[in-house]
mmCIF file of C-alpha atoms in Angstrom:
data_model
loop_
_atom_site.group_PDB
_atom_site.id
_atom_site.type_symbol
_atom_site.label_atom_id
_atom_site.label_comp_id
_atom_site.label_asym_id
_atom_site.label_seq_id
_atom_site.Cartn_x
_atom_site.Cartn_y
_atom_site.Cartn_z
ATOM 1 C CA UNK A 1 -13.853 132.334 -68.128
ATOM 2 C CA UNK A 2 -10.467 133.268 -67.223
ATOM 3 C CA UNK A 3 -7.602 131.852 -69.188
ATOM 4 C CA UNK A 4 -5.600 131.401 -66.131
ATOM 5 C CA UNK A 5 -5.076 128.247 -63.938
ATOM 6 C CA UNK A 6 -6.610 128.951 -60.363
ATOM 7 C CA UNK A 7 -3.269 129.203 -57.685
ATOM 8 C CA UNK A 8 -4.583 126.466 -56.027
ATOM 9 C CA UNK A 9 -3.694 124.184 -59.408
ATOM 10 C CA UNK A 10 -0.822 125.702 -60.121
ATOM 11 C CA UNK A 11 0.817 125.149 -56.587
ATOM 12 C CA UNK A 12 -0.361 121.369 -56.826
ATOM 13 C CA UNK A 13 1.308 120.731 -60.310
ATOM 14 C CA UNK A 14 4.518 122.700 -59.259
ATOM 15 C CA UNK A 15 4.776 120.121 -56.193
ATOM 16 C CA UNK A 16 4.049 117.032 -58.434
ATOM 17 C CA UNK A 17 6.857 118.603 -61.403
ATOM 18 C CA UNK A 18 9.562 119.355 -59.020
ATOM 19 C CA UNK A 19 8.864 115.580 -57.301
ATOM 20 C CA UNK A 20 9.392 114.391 -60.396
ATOM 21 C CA UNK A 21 12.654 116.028 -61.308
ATOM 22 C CA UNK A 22 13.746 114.785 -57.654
ATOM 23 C CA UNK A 23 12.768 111.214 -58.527
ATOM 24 C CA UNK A 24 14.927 112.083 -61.922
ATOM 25 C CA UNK A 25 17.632 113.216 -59.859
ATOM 26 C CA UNK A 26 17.818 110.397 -57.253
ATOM 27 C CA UNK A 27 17.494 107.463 -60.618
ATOM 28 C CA UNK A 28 19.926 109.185 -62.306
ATOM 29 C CA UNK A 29 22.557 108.919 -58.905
ATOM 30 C CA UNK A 30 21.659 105.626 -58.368
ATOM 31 C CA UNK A 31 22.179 104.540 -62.301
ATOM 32 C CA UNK A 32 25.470 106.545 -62.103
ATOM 33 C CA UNK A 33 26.111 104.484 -58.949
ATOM 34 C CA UNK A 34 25.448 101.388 -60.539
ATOM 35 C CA UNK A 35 28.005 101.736 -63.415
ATOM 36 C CA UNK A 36 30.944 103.001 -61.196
ATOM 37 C CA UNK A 37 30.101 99.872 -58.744
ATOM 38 C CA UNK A 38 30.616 97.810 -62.198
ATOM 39 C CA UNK A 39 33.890 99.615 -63.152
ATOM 40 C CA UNK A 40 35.314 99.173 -59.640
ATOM 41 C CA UNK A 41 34.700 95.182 -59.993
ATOM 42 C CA UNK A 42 36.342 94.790 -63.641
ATOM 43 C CA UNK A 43 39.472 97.245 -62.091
ATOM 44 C CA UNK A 44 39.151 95.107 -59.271
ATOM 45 C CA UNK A 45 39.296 91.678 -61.843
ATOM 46 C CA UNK A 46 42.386 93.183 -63.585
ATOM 47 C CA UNK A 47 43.872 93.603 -60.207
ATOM 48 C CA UNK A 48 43.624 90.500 -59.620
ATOM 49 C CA UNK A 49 44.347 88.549 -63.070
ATOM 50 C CA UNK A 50 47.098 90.911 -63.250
ATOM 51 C CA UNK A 51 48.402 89.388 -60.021
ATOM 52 C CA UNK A 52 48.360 85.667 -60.836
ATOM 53 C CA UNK A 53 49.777 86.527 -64.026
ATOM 54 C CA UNK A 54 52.707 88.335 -62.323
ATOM 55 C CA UNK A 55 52.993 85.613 -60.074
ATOM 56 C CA UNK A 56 52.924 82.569 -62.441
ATOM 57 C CA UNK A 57 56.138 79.882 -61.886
ATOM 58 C CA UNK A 58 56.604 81.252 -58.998
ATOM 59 C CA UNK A 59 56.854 78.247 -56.107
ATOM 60 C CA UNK A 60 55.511 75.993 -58.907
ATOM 61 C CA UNK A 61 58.787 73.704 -58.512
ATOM 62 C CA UNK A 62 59.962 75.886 -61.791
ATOM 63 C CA UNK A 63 63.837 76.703 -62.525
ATOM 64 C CA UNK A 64 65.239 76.999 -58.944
ATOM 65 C CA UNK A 65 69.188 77.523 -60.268
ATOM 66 C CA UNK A 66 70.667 80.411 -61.160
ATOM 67 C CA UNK A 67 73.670 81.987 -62.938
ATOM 68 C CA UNK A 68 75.191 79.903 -65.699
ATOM 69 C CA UNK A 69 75.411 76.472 -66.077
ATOM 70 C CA UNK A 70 78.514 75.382 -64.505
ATOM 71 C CA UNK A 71 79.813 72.281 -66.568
ATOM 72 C CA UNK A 72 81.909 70.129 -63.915
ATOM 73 C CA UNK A 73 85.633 69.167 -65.103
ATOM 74 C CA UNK A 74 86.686 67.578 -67.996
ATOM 75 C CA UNK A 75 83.292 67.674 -69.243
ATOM 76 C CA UNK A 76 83.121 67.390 -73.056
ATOM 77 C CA UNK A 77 81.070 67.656 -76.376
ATOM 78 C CA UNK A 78 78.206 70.889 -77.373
ATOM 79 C CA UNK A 79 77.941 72.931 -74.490
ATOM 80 C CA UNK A 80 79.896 70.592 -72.462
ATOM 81 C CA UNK A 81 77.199 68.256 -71.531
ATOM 82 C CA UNK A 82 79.426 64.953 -72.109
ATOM 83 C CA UNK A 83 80.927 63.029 -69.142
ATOM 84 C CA UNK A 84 83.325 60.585 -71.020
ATOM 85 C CA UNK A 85 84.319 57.444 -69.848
ATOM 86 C CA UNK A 86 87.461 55.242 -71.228
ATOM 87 C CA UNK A 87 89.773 55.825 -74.124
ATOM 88 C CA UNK A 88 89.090 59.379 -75.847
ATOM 89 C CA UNK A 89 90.273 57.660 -79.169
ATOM 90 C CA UNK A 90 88.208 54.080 -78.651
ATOM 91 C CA UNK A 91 87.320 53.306 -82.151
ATOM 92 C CA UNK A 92 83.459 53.225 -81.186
ATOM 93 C CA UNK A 93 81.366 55.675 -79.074
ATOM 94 C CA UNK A 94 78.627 54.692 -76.658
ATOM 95 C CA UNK A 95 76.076 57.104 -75.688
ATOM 96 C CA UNK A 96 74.182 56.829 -72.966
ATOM 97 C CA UNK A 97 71.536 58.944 -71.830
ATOM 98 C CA UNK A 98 70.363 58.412 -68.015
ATOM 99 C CA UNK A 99 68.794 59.277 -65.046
ATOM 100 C CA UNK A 100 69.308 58.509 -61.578
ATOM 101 C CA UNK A 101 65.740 57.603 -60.385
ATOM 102 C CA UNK A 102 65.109 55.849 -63.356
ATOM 103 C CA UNK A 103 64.441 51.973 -62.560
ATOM 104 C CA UNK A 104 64.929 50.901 -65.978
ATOM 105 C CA UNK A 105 67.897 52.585 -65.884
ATOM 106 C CA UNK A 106 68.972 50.798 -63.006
ATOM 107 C CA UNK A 107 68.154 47.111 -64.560
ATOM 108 C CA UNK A 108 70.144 48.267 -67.569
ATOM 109 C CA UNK A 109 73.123 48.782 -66.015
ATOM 110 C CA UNK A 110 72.982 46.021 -63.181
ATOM 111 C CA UNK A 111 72.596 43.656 -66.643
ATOM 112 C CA UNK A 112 75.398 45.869 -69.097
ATOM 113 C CA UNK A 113 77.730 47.203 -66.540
ATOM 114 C CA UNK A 114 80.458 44.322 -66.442
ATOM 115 C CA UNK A 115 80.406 44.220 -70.053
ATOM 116 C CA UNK A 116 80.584 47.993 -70.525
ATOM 117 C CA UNK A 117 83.561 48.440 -68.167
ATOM 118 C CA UNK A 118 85.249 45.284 -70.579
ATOM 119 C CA UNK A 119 84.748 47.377 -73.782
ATOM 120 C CA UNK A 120 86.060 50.526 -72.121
ATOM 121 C CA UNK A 121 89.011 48.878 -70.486
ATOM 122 C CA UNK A 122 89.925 46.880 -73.610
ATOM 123 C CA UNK A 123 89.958 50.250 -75.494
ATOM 124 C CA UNK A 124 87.231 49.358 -77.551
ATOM 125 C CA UNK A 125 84.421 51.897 -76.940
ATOM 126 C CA UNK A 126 84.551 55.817 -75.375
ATOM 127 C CA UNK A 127 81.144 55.970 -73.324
ATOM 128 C CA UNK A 128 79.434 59.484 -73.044
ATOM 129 C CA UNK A 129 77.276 59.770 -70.356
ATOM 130 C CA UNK A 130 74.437 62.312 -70.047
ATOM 131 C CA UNK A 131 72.484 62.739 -67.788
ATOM 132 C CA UNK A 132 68.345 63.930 -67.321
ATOM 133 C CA UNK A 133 65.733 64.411 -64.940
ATOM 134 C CA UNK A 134 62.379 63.616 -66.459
ATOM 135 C CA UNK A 135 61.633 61.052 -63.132
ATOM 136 C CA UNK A 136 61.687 64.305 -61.458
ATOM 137 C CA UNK A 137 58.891 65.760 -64.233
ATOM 138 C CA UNK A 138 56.884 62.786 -63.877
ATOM 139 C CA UNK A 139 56.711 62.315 -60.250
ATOM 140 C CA UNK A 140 57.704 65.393 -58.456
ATOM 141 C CA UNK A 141 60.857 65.354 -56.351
ATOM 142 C CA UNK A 142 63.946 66.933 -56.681
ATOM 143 C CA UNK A 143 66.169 63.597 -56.572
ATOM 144 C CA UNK A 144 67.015 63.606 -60.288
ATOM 145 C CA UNK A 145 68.777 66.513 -60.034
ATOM 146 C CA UNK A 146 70.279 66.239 -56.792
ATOM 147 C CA UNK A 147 71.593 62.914 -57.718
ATOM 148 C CA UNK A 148 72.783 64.532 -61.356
ATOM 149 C CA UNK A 149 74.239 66.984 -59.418
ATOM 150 C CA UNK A 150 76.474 65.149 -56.998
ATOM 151 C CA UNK A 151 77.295 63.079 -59.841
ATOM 152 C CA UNK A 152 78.306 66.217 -61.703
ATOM 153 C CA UNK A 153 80.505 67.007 -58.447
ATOM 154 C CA UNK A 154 82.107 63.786 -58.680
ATOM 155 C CA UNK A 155 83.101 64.227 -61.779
ATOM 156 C CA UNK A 156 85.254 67.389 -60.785
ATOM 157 C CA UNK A 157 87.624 64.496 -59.114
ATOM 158 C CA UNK A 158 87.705 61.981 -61.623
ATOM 159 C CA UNK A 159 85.242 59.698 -59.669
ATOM 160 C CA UNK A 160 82.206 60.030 -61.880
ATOM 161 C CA UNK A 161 82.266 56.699 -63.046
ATOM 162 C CA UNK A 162 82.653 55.211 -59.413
ATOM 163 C CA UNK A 163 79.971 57.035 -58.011
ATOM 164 C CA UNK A 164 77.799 56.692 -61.023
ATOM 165 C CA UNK A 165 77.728 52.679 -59.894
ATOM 166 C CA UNK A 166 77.000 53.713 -56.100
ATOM 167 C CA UNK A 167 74.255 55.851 -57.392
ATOM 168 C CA UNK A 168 72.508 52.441 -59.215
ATOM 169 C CA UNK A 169 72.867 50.167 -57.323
ATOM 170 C CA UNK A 170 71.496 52.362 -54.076
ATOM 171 C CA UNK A 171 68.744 53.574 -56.058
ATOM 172 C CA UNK A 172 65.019 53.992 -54.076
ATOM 173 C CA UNK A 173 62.117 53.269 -55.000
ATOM 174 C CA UNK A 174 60.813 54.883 -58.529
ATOM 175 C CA UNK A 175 57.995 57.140 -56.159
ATOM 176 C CA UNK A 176 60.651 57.500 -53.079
ATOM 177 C CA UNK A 177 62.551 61.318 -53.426
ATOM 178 C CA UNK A 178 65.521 60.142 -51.186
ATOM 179 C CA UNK A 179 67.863 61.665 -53.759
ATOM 180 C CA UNK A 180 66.200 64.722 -53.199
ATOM 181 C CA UNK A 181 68.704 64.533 -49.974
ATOM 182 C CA UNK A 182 72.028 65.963 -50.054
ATOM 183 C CA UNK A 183 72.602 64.508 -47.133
ATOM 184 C CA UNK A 184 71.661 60.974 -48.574
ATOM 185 C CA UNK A 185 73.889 62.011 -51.770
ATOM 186 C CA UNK A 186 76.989 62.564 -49.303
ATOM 187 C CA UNK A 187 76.459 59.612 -47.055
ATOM 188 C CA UNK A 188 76.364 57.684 -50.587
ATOM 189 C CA UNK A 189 80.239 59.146 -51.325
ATOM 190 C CA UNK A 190 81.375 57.227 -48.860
ATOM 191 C CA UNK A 191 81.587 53.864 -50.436
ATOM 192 C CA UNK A 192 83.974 55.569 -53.390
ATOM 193 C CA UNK A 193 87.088 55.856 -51.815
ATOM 194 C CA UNK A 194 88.328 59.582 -51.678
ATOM 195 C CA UNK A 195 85.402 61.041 -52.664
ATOM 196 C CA UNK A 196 83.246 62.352 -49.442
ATOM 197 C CA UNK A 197 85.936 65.750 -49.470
ATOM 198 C CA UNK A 198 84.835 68.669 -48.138
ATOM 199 C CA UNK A 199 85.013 70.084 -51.568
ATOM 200 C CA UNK A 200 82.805 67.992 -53.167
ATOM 201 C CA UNK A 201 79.816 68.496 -49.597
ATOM 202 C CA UNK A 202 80.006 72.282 -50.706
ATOM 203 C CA UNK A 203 79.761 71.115 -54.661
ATOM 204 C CA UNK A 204 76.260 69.057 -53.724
ATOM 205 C CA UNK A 205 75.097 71.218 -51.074
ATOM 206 C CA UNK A 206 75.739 74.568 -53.066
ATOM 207 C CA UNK A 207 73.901 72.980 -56.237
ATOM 208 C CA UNK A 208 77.208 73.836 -57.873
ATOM 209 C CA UNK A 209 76.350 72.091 -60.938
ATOM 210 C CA UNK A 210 72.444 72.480 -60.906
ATOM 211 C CA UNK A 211 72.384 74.457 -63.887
ATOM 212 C CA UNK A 212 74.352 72.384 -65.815
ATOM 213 C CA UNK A 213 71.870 69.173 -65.407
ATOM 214 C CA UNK A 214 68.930 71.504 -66.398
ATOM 215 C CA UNK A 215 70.309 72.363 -69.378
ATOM 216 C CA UNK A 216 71.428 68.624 -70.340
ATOM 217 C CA UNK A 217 68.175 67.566 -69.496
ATOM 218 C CA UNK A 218 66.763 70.435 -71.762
ATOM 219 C CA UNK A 219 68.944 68.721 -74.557
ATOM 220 C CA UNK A 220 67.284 65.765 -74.115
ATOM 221 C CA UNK A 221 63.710 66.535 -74.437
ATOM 222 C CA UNK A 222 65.091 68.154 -77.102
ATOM 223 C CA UNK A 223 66.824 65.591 -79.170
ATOM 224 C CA UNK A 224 63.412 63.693 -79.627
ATOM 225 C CA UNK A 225 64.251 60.917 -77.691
ATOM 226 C CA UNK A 226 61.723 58.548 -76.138
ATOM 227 C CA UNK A 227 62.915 57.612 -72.624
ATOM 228 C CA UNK A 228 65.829 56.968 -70.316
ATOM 229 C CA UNK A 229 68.073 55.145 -70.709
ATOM 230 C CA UNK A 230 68.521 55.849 -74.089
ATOM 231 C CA UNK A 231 71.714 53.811 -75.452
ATOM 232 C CA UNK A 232 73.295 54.586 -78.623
ATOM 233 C CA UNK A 233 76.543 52.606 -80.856
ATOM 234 C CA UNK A 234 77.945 55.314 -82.916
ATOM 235 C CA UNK A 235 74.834 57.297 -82.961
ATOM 236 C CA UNK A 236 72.280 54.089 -83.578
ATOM 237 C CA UNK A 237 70.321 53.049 -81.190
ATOM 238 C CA UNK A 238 70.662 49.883 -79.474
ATOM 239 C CA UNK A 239 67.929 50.100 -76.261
ATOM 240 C CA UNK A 240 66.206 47.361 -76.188
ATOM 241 C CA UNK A 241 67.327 46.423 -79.833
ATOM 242 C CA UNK A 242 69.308 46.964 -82.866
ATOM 243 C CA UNK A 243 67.384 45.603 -86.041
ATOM 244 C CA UNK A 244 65.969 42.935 -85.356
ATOM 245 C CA UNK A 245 68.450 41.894 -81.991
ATOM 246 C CA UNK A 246 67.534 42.392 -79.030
ATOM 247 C CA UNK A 247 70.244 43.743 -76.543
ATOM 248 C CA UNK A 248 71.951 41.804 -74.599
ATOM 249 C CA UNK A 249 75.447 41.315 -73.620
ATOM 250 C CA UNK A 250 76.563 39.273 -76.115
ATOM 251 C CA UNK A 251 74.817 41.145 -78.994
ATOM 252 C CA UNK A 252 76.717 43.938 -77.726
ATOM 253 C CA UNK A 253 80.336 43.072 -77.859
ATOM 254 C CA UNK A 254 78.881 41.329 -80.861
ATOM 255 C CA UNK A 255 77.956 45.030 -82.224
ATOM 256 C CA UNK A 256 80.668 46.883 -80.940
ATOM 257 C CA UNK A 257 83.382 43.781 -82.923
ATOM 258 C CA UNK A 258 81.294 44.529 -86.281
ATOM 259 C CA UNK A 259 81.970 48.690 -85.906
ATOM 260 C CA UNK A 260 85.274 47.973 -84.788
ATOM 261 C CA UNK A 261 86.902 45.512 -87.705
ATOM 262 C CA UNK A 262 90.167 46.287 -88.673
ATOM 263 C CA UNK A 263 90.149 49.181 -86.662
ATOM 264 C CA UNK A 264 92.853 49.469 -83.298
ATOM 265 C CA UNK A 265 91.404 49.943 -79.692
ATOM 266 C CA UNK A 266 91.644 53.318 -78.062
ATOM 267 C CA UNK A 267 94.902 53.847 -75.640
ATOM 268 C CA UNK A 268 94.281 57.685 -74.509
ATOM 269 C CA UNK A 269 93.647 57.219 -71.394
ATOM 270 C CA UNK A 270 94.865 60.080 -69.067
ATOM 271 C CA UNK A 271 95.166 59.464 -65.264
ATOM 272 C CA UNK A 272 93.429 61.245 -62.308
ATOM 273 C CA UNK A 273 95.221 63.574 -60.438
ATOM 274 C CA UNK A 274 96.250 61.648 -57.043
ATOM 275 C CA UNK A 275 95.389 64.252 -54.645
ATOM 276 C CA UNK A 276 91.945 64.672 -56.955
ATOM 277 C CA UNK A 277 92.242 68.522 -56.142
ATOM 278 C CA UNK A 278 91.413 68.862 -59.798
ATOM 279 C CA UNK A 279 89.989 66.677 -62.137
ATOM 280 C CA UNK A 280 92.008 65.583 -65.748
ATOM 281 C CA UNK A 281 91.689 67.135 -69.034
ATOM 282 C CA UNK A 282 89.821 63.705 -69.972
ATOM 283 C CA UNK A 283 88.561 61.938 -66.718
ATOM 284 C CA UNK A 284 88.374 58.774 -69.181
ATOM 285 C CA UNK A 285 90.567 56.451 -66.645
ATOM 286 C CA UNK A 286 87.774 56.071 -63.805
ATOM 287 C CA UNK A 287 86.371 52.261 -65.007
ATOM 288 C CA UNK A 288 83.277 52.821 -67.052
ATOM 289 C CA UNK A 289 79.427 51.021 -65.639
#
């Protein structure tokens, strides 16, 4: 018996090994295939996550302004958020924190304004205004800081404290964005006299002082304050009550008597320039609301 396989076996199992490095061959491409399909897709992931991520804030209603904040004229206090109103050196200071879409805002100074123009006039309190825009954070809308804008541009004449009033008592609906028109803002200047300039369309139209309101209203979510308005006598608050009081008209020049005992009312109060081509120092003569 010969030790040798017959050449028809041999040529048979040579067929059958090199099919079955072929087969090894082809499963090995196709496995190699497989992971490179899988590392395509994760690149492919990346690609994309990387996108969004580079894209994130944008058209998302984010910051729109740019450059630095502008501060309008005669504006006062840290980082010149403050738009006084009345005597610089009133004996009491009343600080109000608003915003222009803000209905309860609105009630509050339909119900305080006479009085507040009384205890400004009579010297007896400064008012600082700032203003916010959370309506605008709530609801959408851009007419919080349109509105604090134009208000800012008054301001730059001495008229903040006229317009201010035209502002309230025109404002829309809480869900209506008509401040979010310039052109409403504008036709709005009209009713304070002097104030629809061509100077002060380019102010509210350019977004002059856009910047400004984003960073007061970044000072109030900052100062842990509830709402708007927020209304504080010498740094206490008195919205909707002080103790046990609630506000009212009374209980406010009742309040702002008690502070002021044996104290003299406030007399600096510089004027407006006439022509209004630039605003005062201190706009503190416009009448406060």
């Amino acid at each position: 018996m010969s030790d040798k396989i017959p050449e028809g076996n041999r040529s048979a199992r040579e067929r059958l090994a090199q099919q079955r490095e072929r087969e090894k061959g082809r499963e090995k491409r196709r496995r190699t295939l497989i992971v490179a399909s899988a590392v395509v897709g994760v690149l492919a992931l990346a690609a994309v996550v990387g996108l969004i991520a580079a894209n994130a804030g944008k058209g998302d209603g984010g910051d729109t302004a740019s450059g630095p904040a502008v501060a309008p004229s005669g504006a006062i206090g840290e980082d010149a958020l403050t738009l006084p109103v009345g005597a610089a050196d009133a004996p009491s200071t009343l600080t109000i924190w608003e915003d222009f879409r803000c209905p309860v805002c609105a009630q509050f100074e339909t119900a305080f304004r006479d009085t507040i123009t009384e205890l400004a006039d009579d010297g007896q309190v400064k008012v600082e205004y700032h203003l916010a825009t959370i309506i605008d954070g709530n609801l959408g809308g851009t007419g919080s800081l349109r509105a604090a804008n134009a208000a800012a541009c008054a301001q730059d004449t001495g008229k903040f404290a006229a317009y201010h009033d035209v502002l309230f008592a025109n404002q829309p609906p809480e869900p209506d964005d008509a401040y979010g028109k310039n052109s409403r803002l504008i036709e709005l200047a009209g009713e304070v006299e002097g104030l629809d300039t061509p100077g002060f369309r380019s102010c509210v139209e350019d977004g002059e002082h856009d910047s400004w309101v984003k960073k007061s209203d970044t000072a109030f979510r900052e100062g842990g304050f509830q709402g708007t308005p927020t209304v504080l006598l010498n740094g206490e608050s008195v919205f909707p009550s002080k103790g046990d009081e609630q506000i009212s008209p009374e209980n406010l020049k009742k309040w702002v008597a008690a502070a002021n005992k044996g104290k003299k009312p406030g007399t600096a109060t510089p004027t407006a320039p006439a022509d209004g081509s630039s605003a005062p120092a201190d706009p503190s003569s416009a009448p406060a609301s």
